[in-house]
Short mmCIF file of C-alpha atoms in Angstrom, two decimals:
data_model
loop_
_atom_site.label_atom_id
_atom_site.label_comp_id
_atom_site.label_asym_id
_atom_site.label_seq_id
_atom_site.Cartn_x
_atom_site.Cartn_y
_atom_site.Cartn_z
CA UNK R 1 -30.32 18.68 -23.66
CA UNK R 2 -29.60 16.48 -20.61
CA UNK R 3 -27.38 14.15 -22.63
CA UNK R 4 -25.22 17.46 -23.89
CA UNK R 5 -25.18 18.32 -20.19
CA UNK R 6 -24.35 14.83 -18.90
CA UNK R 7 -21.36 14.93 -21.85
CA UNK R 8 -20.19 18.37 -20.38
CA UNK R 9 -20.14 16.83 -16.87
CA UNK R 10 -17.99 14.02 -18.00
CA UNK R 11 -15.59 15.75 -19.65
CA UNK R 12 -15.33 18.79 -17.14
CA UNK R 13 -14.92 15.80 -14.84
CA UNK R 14 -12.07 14.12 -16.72
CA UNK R 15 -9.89 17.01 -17.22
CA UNK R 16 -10.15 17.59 -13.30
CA UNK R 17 -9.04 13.99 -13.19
CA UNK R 18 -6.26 14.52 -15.13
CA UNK R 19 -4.87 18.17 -13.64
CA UNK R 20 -5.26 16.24 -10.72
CA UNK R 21 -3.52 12.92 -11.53
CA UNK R 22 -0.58 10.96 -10.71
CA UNK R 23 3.24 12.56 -9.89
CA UNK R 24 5.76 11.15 -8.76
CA UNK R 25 9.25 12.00 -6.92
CA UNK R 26 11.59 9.88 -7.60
CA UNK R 27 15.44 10.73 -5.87
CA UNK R 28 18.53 8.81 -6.50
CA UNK R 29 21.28 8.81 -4.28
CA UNK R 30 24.00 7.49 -5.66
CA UNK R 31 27.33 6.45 -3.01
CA UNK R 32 30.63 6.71 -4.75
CA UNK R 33 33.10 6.76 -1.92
CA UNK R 34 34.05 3.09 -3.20
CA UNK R 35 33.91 1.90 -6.76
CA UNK R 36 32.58 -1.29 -5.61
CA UNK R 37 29.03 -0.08 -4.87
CA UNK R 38 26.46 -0.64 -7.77
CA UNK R 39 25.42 2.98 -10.17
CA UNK R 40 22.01 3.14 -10.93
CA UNK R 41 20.91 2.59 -14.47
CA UNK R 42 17.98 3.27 -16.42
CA UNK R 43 16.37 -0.12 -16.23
CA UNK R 44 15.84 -0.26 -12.70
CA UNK R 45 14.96 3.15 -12.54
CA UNK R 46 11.93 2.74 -15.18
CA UNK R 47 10.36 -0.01 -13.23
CA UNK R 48 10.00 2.71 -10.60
CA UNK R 49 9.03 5.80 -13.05
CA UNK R 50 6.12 3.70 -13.99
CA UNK R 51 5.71 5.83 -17.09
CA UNK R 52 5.43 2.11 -19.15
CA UNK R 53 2.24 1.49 -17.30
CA UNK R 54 1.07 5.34 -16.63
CA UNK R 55 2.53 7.63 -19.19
CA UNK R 56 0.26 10.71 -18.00
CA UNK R 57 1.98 10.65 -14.99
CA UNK R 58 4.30 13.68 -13.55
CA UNK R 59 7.55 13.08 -12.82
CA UNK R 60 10.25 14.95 -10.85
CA UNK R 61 13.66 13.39 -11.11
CA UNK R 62 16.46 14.30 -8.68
CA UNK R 63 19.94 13.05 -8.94
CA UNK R 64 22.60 13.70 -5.88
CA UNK R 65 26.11 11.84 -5.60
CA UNK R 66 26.83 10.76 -1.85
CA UNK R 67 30.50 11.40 -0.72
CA UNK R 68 32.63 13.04 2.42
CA UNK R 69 30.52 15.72 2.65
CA UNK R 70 27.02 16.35 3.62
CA UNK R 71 25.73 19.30 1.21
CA UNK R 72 26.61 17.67 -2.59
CA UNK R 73 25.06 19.63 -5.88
CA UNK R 74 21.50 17.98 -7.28
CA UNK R 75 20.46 17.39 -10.45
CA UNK R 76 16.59 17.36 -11.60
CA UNK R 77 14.79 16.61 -15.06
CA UNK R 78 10.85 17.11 -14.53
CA UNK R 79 8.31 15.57 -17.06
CA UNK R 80 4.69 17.71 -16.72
CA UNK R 81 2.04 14.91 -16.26
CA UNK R 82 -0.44 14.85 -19.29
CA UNK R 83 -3.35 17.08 -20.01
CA UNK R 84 -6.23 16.66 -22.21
CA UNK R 85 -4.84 19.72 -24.15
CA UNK R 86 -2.12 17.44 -25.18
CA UNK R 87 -1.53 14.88 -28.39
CA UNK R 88 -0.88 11.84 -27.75
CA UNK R 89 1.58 11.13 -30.16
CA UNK R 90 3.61 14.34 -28.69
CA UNK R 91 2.98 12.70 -25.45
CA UNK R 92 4.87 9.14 -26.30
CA UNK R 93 7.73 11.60 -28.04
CA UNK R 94 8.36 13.72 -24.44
CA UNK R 95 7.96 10.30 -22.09
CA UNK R 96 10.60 8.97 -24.47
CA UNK R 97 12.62 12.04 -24.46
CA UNK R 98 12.41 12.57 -20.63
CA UNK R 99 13.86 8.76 -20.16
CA UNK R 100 16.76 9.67 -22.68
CA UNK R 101 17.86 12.82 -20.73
CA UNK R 102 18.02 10.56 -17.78
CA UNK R 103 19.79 7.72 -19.12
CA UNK R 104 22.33 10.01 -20.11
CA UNK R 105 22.55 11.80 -16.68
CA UNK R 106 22.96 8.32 -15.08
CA UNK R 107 26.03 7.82 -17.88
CA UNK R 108 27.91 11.10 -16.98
CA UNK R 109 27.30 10.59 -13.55
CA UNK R 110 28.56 6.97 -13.75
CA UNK R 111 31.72 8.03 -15.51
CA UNK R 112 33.04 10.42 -13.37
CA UNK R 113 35.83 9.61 -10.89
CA UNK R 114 36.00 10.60 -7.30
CA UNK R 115 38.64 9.83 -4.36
CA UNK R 116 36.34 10.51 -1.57
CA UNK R 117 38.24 8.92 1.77
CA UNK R 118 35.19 9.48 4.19
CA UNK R 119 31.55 8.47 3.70
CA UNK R 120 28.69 11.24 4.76
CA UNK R 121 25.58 8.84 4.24
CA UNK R 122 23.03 8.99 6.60
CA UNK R 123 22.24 13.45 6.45
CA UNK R 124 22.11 13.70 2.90
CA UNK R 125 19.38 10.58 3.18
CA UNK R 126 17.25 12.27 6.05
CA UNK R 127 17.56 15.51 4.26
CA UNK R 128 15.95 14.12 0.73
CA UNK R 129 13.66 11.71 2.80
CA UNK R 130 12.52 14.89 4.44
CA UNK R 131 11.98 17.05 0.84
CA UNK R 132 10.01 13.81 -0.47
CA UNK R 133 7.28 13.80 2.50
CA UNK R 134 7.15 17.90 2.44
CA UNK R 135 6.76 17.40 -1.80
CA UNK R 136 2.76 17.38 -3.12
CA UNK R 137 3.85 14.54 -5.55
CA UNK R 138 1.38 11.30 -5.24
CA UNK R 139 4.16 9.11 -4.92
CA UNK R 140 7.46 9.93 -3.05
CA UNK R 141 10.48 7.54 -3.27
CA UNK R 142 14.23 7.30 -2.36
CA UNK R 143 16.37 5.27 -3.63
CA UNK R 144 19.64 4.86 -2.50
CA UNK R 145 23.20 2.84 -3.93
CA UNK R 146 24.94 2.75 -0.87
CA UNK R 147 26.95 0.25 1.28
CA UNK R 148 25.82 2.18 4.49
CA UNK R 149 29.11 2.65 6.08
CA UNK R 150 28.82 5.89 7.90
CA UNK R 151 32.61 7.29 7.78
CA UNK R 152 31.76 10.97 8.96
CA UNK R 153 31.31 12.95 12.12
CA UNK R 154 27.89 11.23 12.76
CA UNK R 155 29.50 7.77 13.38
CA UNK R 156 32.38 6.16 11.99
CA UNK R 157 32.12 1.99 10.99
CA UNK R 158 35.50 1.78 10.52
CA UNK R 159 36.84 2.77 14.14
CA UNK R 160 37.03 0.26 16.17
CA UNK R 161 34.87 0.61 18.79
CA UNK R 162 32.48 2.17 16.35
CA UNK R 163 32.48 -1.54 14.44
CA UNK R 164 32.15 -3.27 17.71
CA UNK R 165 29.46 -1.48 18.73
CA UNK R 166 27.94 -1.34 15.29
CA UNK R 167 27.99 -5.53 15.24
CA UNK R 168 27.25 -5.97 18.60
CA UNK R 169 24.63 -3.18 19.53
CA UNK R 170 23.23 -1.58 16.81
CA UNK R 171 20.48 -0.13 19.05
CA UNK R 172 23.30 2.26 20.33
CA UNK R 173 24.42 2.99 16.63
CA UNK R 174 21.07 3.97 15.70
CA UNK R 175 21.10 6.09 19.19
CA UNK R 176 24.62 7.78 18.41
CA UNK R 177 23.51 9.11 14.73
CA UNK R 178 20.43 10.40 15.79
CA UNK R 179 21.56 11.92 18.85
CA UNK R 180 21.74 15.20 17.36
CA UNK R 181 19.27 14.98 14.74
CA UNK R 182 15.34 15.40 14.35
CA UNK R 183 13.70 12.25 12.76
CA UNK R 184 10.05 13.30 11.88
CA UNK R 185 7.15 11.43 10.71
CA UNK R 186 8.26 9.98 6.96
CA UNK R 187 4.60 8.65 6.61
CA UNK R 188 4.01 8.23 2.50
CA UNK R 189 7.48 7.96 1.96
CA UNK R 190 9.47 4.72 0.82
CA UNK R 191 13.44 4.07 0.98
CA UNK R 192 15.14 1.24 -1.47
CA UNK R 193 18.57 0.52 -0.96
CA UNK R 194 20.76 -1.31 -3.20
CA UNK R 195 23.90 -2.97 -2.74
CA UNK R 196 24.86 -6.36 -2.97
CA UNK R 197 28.13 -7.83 -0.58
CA UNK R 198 30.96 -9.48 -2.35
CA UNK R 199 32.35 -10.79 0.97
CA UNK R 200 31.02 -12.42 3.92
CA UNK R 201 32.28 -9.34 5.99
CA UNK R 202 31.15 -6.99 3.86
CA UNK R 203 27.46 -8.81 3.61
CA UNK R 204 27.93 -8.76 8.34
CA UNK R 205 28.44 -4.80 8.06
CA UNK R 206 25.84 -4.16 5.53
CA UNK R 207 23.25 -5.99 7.45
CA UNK R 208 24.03 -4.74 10.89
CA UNK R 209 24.20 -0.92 8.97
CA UNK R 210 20.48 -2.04 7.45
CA UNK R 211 19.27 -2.50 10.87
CA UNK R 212 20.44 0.79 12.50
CA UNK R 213 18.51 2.20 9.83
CA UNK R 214 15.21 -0.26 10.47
CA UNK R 215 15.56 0.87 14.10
CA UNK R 216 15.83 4.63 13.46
CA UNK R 217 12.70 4.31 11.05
CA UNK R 218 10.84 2.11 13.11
CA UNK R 219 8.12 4.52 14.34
CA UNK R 220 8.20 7.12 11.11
CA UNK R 221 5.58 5.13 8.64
CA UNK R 222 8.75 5.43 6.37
CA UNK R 223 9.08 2.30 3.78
CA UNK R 224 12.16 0.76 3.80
CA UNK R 225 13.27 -2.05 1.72
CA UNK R 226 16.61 -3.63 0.52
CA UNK R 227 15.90 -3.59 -3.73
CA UNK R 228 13.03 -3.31 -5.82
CA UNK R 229 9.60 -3.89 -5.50
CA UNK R 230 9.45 -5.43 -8.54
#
């Protein structure tokens, strides 16, 4: 008798485990205000997904394009984290199924053309770096394809005082983009960003763009990290 008890105890104790398990929010912002910046594939992606070392897990999947304006249509493909009411073999066919819809997001995406001639970057990051920390998901990432250069009525890098001050004192850059924005605690939350300079000027604007951003995170608990993890 205690045995058939201890069984049901294990097993009601499992399935809580596993209604309770992993999620994860994973958001892609992809910049395509210049052709130049890197599109997000599904290889990098899956080393973030995790579903190769936790296929159980719950994933929500957002996809927004960053351009001239702030408010931009997003995409999402969800994949319900496991149960024990599940097979497993139907399991491996949806986590393989999930990972095809987004590949072929990610091409579509990819392929289409746009003429943007300003650059709204920094919103449309705060605004999904805010939905991630409000989301109940376990894990809660952003990653972002972007150069950084803020062309919008926040800031603008290509003015020339604005690139002067940018290089010279990004402390005030960070202070100009926030001035009319709330930046709340981002604790939990972790930022990746992505692009890779083909020019020494380019790699000088990216940097001094990357610290703005370290200096407006500084006190949040937000993660932020140039690339992968991996």
């Amino acid at each position: 008798m205690r045995r058939f008890i201890l069984i049901l105890v294990v097993l009601f104790s499992a399935s809580c485990e596993m209604q309770q398990g992993e999620t994860i929010l994973l958001t892609v912002l992809s910049d395509r205000t210049d052709p130049a910046i890197l599109k997000p594939d599904l290889v990098t992606l899956e080393g973030f997904l995790g579903l190769d070392k936790n296929p159980n897990r719950g994933v929500e999947f957002r996809f927004k394009t960053i351009g001239n304006v702030d408010f931009l249509p997003i995409k999402s493909l969800n994949l319900q984290k496991y149960s024990l009411l599940d097979n497993n073999f139907q399991r491996t066919n949806d986590v393989s199924l999930f990972l095809k819809k987004i590949d072929t997001l990610l091409v579509q995406e990819n392929q289409n053309d746009y003429s943007f001639q300003s650059s709204s970057i920094f919103r449309p990051v705060l605004d999904e770096l805010v939905k991630a920390k409000n989301s109940d998901a376990t894990h809660k990432v952003v990653i972002l394809y972007s150069d950084l250069q803020e062309i919008s009525d926040l800031y603008n890098t290509l003015d020339f005082k604005g690139r002067k001050d940018l290089l010279h004192n990004p402390k005030l850059v960070a202070e100009q983009l926030v001035f009319h924005l709330d930046i709340p605690n981002l604790e939990g939350v972790r930022l990746h960003i992505f692009y890779y300079p083909n020019t020494r000027e380019e790699n000088r604007t990216f940097r001094a763009m990357f610290e703005v951003y370290k200096i407006i995170f500084k006190d949040t608990g937000l993660e932020l990290q140039i690339g992968s993890v991996h």
